[in-house]
Amino acid sequence: MNRLKSSQKPPSAAFESEPCPMPDIAKLIGGKWKLIILQILIFKGMKRFNELRRMIDGVTQTMLTKQLRALEADGLVKRKIYPEVPPRVEYTATKRAHDLQDMFMAMHDWWVAGQEEK
Amino acid sequence: MNRLKSSQKPPSAAFESEPCPMPDIAKLIGGKWKLIILQILIFKGMKRFNELRRMIDGVTQTMLTKQLRALEADGLVKRKIYPEVPPRVEYTATKRAHDLQDMFMAMHDWWVAGQEEK
DNA sequence: CTGTATCCAGTACGATACTG
DNA sequence: CAGTATCGTACTGGATACAG
């Protein structure tokens, strides 16, 4: 079944010539929690710190902070601090992160399709 | 600039209800070299071990073997061994891996767009 | 040519306690 | 509420040598 003979897909011009630094991309979204953080912020909108904490099963304060800081440094997450007491911090996905929607959709569809085949 | 007000995108039904285990996906493609290996095998077709080794800058034999074995265990890469001397081993992307094309394209486009904005 | 075996370093990850 | 600090562990990634 399924022997690839010559071409399973047409040109796919994108990858033919360029080096396309996948390692760099992996750096951005490679963390254990980054994908799920981004997914939440992109598709569900702004969240506060403890909201995220509750939504992500198994994450600790420490790791959530670290990954959020890394995402912020990479320009994917915007952190807005309200100088109140008790403190309030809101996290939102940047425009750059929102542009990842298509990728997330493709990723999601792929995963779902894989589950159905079982 | 760019304040997200209510909805930057329509339904995006995918993520609304499901948990969507991004951690599981990260497991599959989270390795340092997995993305680039898959990209090569998916878009450029079958490759032998040392071909991959030469195409991927900086990878060592050990790591290439490990990541290929992991991908094989996850059903993303097919390993075909020819009982010859000298030995020959061919690696190809499975159908499941080929279904990742859309995700790779989205990823690539996103990266390119990000570079241009600079 | 295509690996495997060992050993080693760096870092990613995590539990816990403490702070403004 | 939203962190920081500290410390310990697990795992990933890598250099080198060796093998079928």
PDB file of N, CA and C in Angstrom, chain A residues 55-109:
ATOM      1  N   MET A  55      -6.078  26.375  33.190  1.00  0.00           N
ATOM      2  CA  MET A  55      -6.472  25.761  31.920  1.00  0.00           C
ATOM      3  C   MET A  55      -5.459  24.741  31.426  1.00  0.00           C
ATOM      4  N   ILE A  56      -4.227  24.901  31.866  1.00  0.00           N
ATOM      5  CA  ILE A  56      -3.176  24.005  31.374  1.00  0.00           C
ATOM      6  C   ILE A  56      -2.864  22.972  32.433  1.00  0.00           C
ATOM      7  N   ASP A  57      -3.261  21.759  32.156  1.00  0.00           N
ATOM      8  CA  ASP A  57      -3.150  20.700  33.139  1.00  0.00           C
ATOM      9  C   ASP A  57      -1.696  20.295  33.368  1.00  0.00           C
ATOM     10  N   GLY A  58      -1.267  20.402  34.598  1.00  0.00           N
ATOM     11  CA  GLY A  58       0.056  19.894  34.960  1.00  0.00           C
ATOM     12  C   GLY A  58       1.159  20.935  34.986  1.00  0.00           C
ATOM     13  N   VAL A  59       0.861  22.140  34.540  1.00  0.00           N
ATOM     14  CA  VAL A  59       1.914  23.153  34.501  1.00  0.00           C
ATOM     15  C   VAL A  59       2.109  23.766  35.894  1.00  0.00           C
ATOM     16  N   THR A  60       3.333  24.121  36.190  1.00  0.00           N
ATOM     17  CA  THR A  60       3.621  24.760  37.470  1.00  0.00           C
ATOM     18  C   THR A  60       3.794  26.264  37.258  1.00  0.00           C
ATOM     19  N   GLN A  61       3.704  27.011  38.342  1.00  0.00           N
ATOM     20  CA  GLN A  61       3.916  28.452  38.267  1.00  0.00           C
ATOM     21  C   GLN A  61       5.233  28.765  37.579  1.00  0.00           C
ATOM     22  N   THR A  62       6.260  28.107  38.051  1.00  0.00           N
ATOM     23  CA  THR A  62       7.601  28.370  37.531  1.00  0.00           C
ATOM     24  C   THR A  62       7.661  28.201  36.019  1.00  0.00           C
ATOM     25  N   MET A  63       7.206  27.075  35.544  1.00  0.00           N
ATOM     26  CA  MET A  63       7.304  26.811  34.113  1.00  0.00           C
ATOM     27  C   MET A  63       6.418  27.744  33.309  1.00  0.00           C
ATOM     28  N   LEU A  64       5.235  28.015  33.816  1.00  0.00           N
ATOM     29  CA  LEU A  64       4.340  28.916  33.097  1.00  0.00           C
ATOM     30  C   LEU A  64       4.994  30.296  32.946  1.00  0.00           C
ATOM     31  N   THR A  65       5.571  30.772  34.020  1.00  0.00           N
ATOM     32  CA  THR A  65       6.269  32.054  33.963  1.00  0.00           C
ATOM     33  C   THR A  65       7.395  32.028  32.941  1.00  0.00           C
ATOM     34  N   LYS A  66       8.210  31.001  33.013  1.00  0.00           N
ATOM     35  CA  LYS A  66       9.360  30.913  32.104  1.00  0.00           C
ATOM     36  C   LYS A  66       8.926  30.900  30.644  1.00  0.00           C
ATOM     37  N   GLN A  67       7.949  30.062  30.343  1.00  0.00           N
ATOM     38  CA  GLN A  67       7.534  29.937  28.945  1.00  0.00           C
ATOM     39  C   GLN A  67       6.864  31.224  28.456  1.00  0.00           C
ATOM     40  N   LEU A  68       6.096  31.853  29.343  1.00  0.00           N
ATOM     41  CA  LEU A  68       5.471  33.117  28.966  1.00  0.00           C
ATOM     42  C   LEU A  68       6.533  34.180  28.704  1.00  0.00           C
ATOM     43  N   ARG A  69       7.550  34.206  29.523  1.00  0.00           N
ATOM     44  CA  ARG A  69       8.631  35.176  29.322  1.00  0.00           C
ATOM     45  C   ARG A  69       9.364  34.915  28.017  1.00  0.00           C
ATOM     46  N   ALA A  70       9.583  33.658  27.713  1.00  0.00           N
ATOM     47  CA  ALA A  70      10.256  33.322  26.462  1.00  0.00           C
ATOM     48  C   ALA A  70       9.401  33.739  25.265  1.00  0.00           C
ATOM     49  N   LEU A  71       8.125  33.469  25.345  1.00  0.00           N
ATOM     50  CA  LEU A  71       7.221  33.855  24.258  1.00  0.00           C
ATOM     51  C   LEU A  71       7.165  35.366  24.112  1.00  0.00           C
ATOM     52  N   GLU A  72       7.190  36.054  25.242  1.00  0.00           N
ATOM     53  CA  GLU A  72       7.180  37.512  25.207  1.00  0.00           C
ATOM     54  C   GLU A  72       8.458  38.035  24.535  1.00  0.00           C
ATOM     55  N   ALA A  73       9.580  37.442  24.901  1.00  0.00           N
ATOM     56  CA  ALA A  73      10.857  37.861  24.318  1.00  0.00           C
ATOM     57  C   ALA A  73      10.882  37.618  22.806  1.00  0.00           C
ATOM     58  N   ASP A  74      10.162  36.612  22.358  1.00  0.00           N
ATOM     59  CA  ASP A  74      10.116  36.309  20.928  1.00  0.00           C
ATOM     60  C   ASP A  74       9.015  37.079  20.210  1.00  0.00           C
ATOM     61  N   GLY A  75       8.328  37.951  20.944  1.00  0.00           N
ATOM     62  CA  GLY A  75       7.322  38.785  20.298  1.00  0.00           C
ATOM     63  C   GLY A  75       6.033  38.066  19.960  1.00  0.00           C
ATOM     64  N   LEU A  76       5.752  36.981  20.663  1.00  0.00           N
ATOM     65  CA  LEU A  76       4.526  36.236  20.378  1.00  0.00           C
ATOM     66  C   LEU A  76       3.438  36.504  21.404  1.00  0.00           C
ATOM     67  N   VAL A  77       3.847  36.984  22.559  1.00  0.00           N
ATOM     68  CA  VAL A  77       2.881  37.242  23.628  1.00  0.00           C
ATOM     69  C   VAL A  77       3.114  38.644  24.185  1.00  0.00           C
ATOM     70  N   LYS A  78       2.004  39.332  24.443  1.00  0.00           N
ATOM     71  CA  LYS A  78       2.078  40.665  25.026  1.00  0.00           C
ATOM     72  C   LYS A  78       1.609  40.601  26.476  1.00  0.00           C
ATOM     73  N   ARG A  79       2.393  41.197  27.360  1.00  0.00           N
ATOM     74  CA  ARG A  79       2.090  41.146  28.790  1.00  0.00           C
ATOM     75  C   ARG A  79       1.719  42.538  29.261  1.00  0.00           C
ATOM     76  N   LYS A  80       0.528  42.649  29.778  1.00  0.00           N
ATOM     77  CA  LYS A  80       0.056  43.956  30.239  1.00  0.00           C
ATOM     78  C   LYS A  80      -0.150  43.920  31.747  1.00  0.00           C
ATOM     79  N   ILE A  81       0.561  44.795  32.434  1.00  0.00           N
ATOM     80  CA  ILE A  81       0.528  44.802  33.889  1.00  0.00           C
ATOM     81  C   ILE A  81      -0.325  45.959  34.385  1.00  0.00           C
ATOM     82  N   TYR A  82      -1.234  45.662  35.280  1.00  0.00           N
ATOM     83  CA  TYR A  82      -2.034  46.711  35.894  1.00  0.00           C
ATOM     84  C   TYR A  82      -1.503  46.973  37.309  1.00  0.00           C
ATOM     85  N   PRO A  83      -1.041  48.164  37.551  1.00  0.00           N
ATOM     86  CA  PRO A  83      -0.450  48.468  38.853  1.00  0.00           C
ATOM     87  C   PRO A  83      -1.533  48.627  39.914  1.00  0.00           C
ATOM     88  N   GLU A  84      -2.147  47.507  40.233  1.00  0.00           N
ATOM     89  CA  GLU A  84      -3.201  47.535  41.229  1.00  0.00           C
ATOM     90  C   GLU A  84      -2.824  46.590  42.362  1.00  0.00           C
ATOM     91  N   VAL A  85      -3.724  46.579  43.331  1.00  0.00           N
ATOM     92  CA  VAL A  85      -3.525  45.593  44.369  1.00  0.00           C
ATOM     93  C   VAL A  85      -4.889  44.996  44.709  1.00  0.00           C
ATOM     94  N   PRO A  86      -5.058  43.679  44.530  1.00  0.00           N
ATOM     95  CA  PRO A  86      -4.019  42.725  44.162  1.00  0.00           C
ATOM     96  C   PRO A  86      -3.612  42.879  42.705  1.00  0.00           C
ATOM     97  N   PRO A  87      -2.417  42.507  42.377  1.00  0.00           N
ATOM     98  CA  PRO A  87      -1.894  42.710  41.022  1.00  0.00           C
ATOM     99  C   PRO A  87      -2.692  41.962  39.966  1.00  0.00           C
ATOM    100  N   ARG A  88      -2.708  42.513  38.763  1.00  0.00           N
ATOM    101  CA  ARG A  88      -3.395  41.863  37.660  1.00  0.00           C
ATOM    102  C   ARG A  88      -2.502  41.939  36.434  1.00  0.00           C
ATOM    103  N   VAL A  89      -2.325  40.827  35.789  1.00  0.00           N
ATOM    104  CA  VAL A  89      -1.509  40.763  34.576  1.00  0.00           C
ATOM    105  C   VAL A  89      -2.295  40.039  33.503  1.00  0.00           C
ATOM    106  N   GLU A  90      -2.371  40.655  32.362  1.00  0.00           N
ATOM    107  CA  GLU A  90      -3.129  40.052  31.267  1.00  0.00           C
ATOM    108  C   GLU A  90      -2.192  39.664  30.127  1.00  0.00           C
ATOM    109  N   TYR A  91      -2.394  38.475  29.632  1.00  0.00           N
ATOM    110  CA  TYR A  91      -1.578  37.987  28.519  1.00  0.00           C
ATOM    111  C   TYR A  91      -2.431  37.892  27.255  1.00  0.00           C
ATOM    112  N   THR A  92      -1.881  38.425  26.180  1.00  0.00           N
ATOM    113  CA  THR A  92      -2.562  38.325  24.897  1.00  0.00           C
ATOM    114  C   THR A  92      -1.579  37.893  23.822  1.00  0.00           C
ATOM    115  N   ALA A  93      -2.118  37.270  22.779  1.00  0.00           N
ATOM    116  CA  ALA A  93      -1.288  36.894  21.636  1.00  0.00           C
ATOM    117  C   ALA A  93      -1.060  38.125  20.766  1.00  0.00           C
ATOM    118  N   THR A  94       0.164  38.306  20.304  1.00  0.00           N
ATOM    119  CA  THR A  94       0.457  39.425  19.416  1.00  0.00           C
ATOM    120  C   THR A  94      -0.062  39.128  18.012  1.00  0.00           C
ATOM    121  N   LYS A  95       0.016  40.139  17.148  1.00  0.00           N
ATOM    122  CA  LYS A  95      -0.397  39.924  15.756  1.00  0.00           C
ATOM    123  C   LYS A  95       0.429  38.806  15.118  1.00  0.00           C
ATOM    124  N   ARG A  96       1.692  38.854  15.405  1.00  0.00           N
ATOM    125  CA  ARG A  96       2.593  37.815  14.873  1.00  0.00           C
ATOM    126  C   ARG A  96       2.116  36.423  15.281  1.00  0.00           C
ATOM    127  N   ALA A  97       1.689  36.300  16.525  1.00  0.00           N
ATOM    128  CA  ALA A  97       1.194  35.013  17.001  1.00  0.00           C
ATOM    129  C   ALA A  97      -0.123  34.645  16.320  1.00  0.00           C
ATOM    130  N   HIS A  98      -0.969  35.634  16.133  1.00  0.00           N
ATOM    131  CA  HIS A  98      -2.245  35.361  15.479  1.00  0.00           C
ATOM    132  C   HIS A  98      -2.041  34.842  14.063  1.00  0.00           C
ATOM    133  N   ASP A  99      -0.952  35.239  13.451  1.00  0.00           N
ATOM    134  CA  ASP A  99      -0.664  34.742  12.102  1.00  0.00           C
ATOM    135  C   ASP A  99      -0.363  33.250  12.100  1.00  0.00           C
ATOM    136  N   LEU A 100      -0.194  32.700  13.280  1.00  0.00           N
ATOM    137  CA  LEU A 100       0.058  31.262  13.382  1.00  0.00           C
ATOM    138  C   LEU A 100      -1.231  30.444  13.340  1.00  0.00           C
ATOM    139  N   GLN A 101      -2.351  31.122  13.248  1.00  0.00           N
ATOM    140  CA  GLN A 101      -3.638  30.416  13.241  1.00  0.00           C
ATOM    141  C   GLN A 101      -3.688  29.290  12.215  1.00  0.00           C
ATOM    142  N   ASP A 102      -3.278  29.622  10.990  1.00  0.00           N
ATOM    143  CA  ASP A 102      -3.333  28.618   9.935  1.00  0.00           C
ATOM    144  C   ASP A 102      -2.524  27.379  10.298  1.00  0.00           C
ATOM    145  N   MET A 103      -1.359  27.622  10.869  1.00  0.00           N
ATOM    146  CA  MET A 103      -0.527  26.495  11.251  1.00  0.00           C
ATOM    147  C   MET A 103      -1.215  25.652  12.321  1.00  0.00           C
ATOM    148  N   PHE A 104      -1.808  26.306  13.274  1.00  0.00           N
ATOM    149  CA  PHE A 104      -2.493  25.571  14.339  1.00  0.00           C
ATOM    150  C   PHE A 104      -3.669  24.769  13.792  1.00  0.00           C
ATOM    151  N   MET A 105      -4.378  25.372  12.875  1.00  0.00           N
ATOM    152  CA  MET A 105      -5.503  24.659  12.279  1.00  0.00           C
ATOM    153  C   MET A 105      -5.009  23.410  11.547  1.00  0.00           C
ATOM    154  N   ALA A 106      -3.961  23.587  10.760  1.00  0.00           N
ATOM    155  CA  ALA A 106      -3.408  22.452  10.018  1.00  0.00           C
ATOM    156  C   ALA A 106      -2.945  21.369  10.981  1.00  0.00           C
ATOM    157  N   MET A 107      -2.302  21.797  12.040  1.00  0.00           N
ATOM    158  CA  MET A 107      -1.793  20.866  13.046  1.00  0.00           C
ATOM    159  C   MET A 107      -2.946  20.100  13.686  1.00  0.00           C
ATOM    160  N   HIS A 108      -3.962  20.845  14.027  1.00  0.00           N
ATOM    161  CA  HIS A 108      -5.130  20.249  14.669  1.00  0.00           C
ATOM    162  C   HIS A 108      -5.810  19.245  13.744  1.00  0.00           C
ATOM    163  N   ASP A 109      -6.029  19.651  12.505  1.00  0.00           N
ATOM    164  CA  ASP A 109      -6.693  18.763  11.550  1.00  0.00           C
ATOM    165  C   ASP A 109      -5.897  17.475  11.370  1.00  0.00           C
TER     166      ASP A 109
END
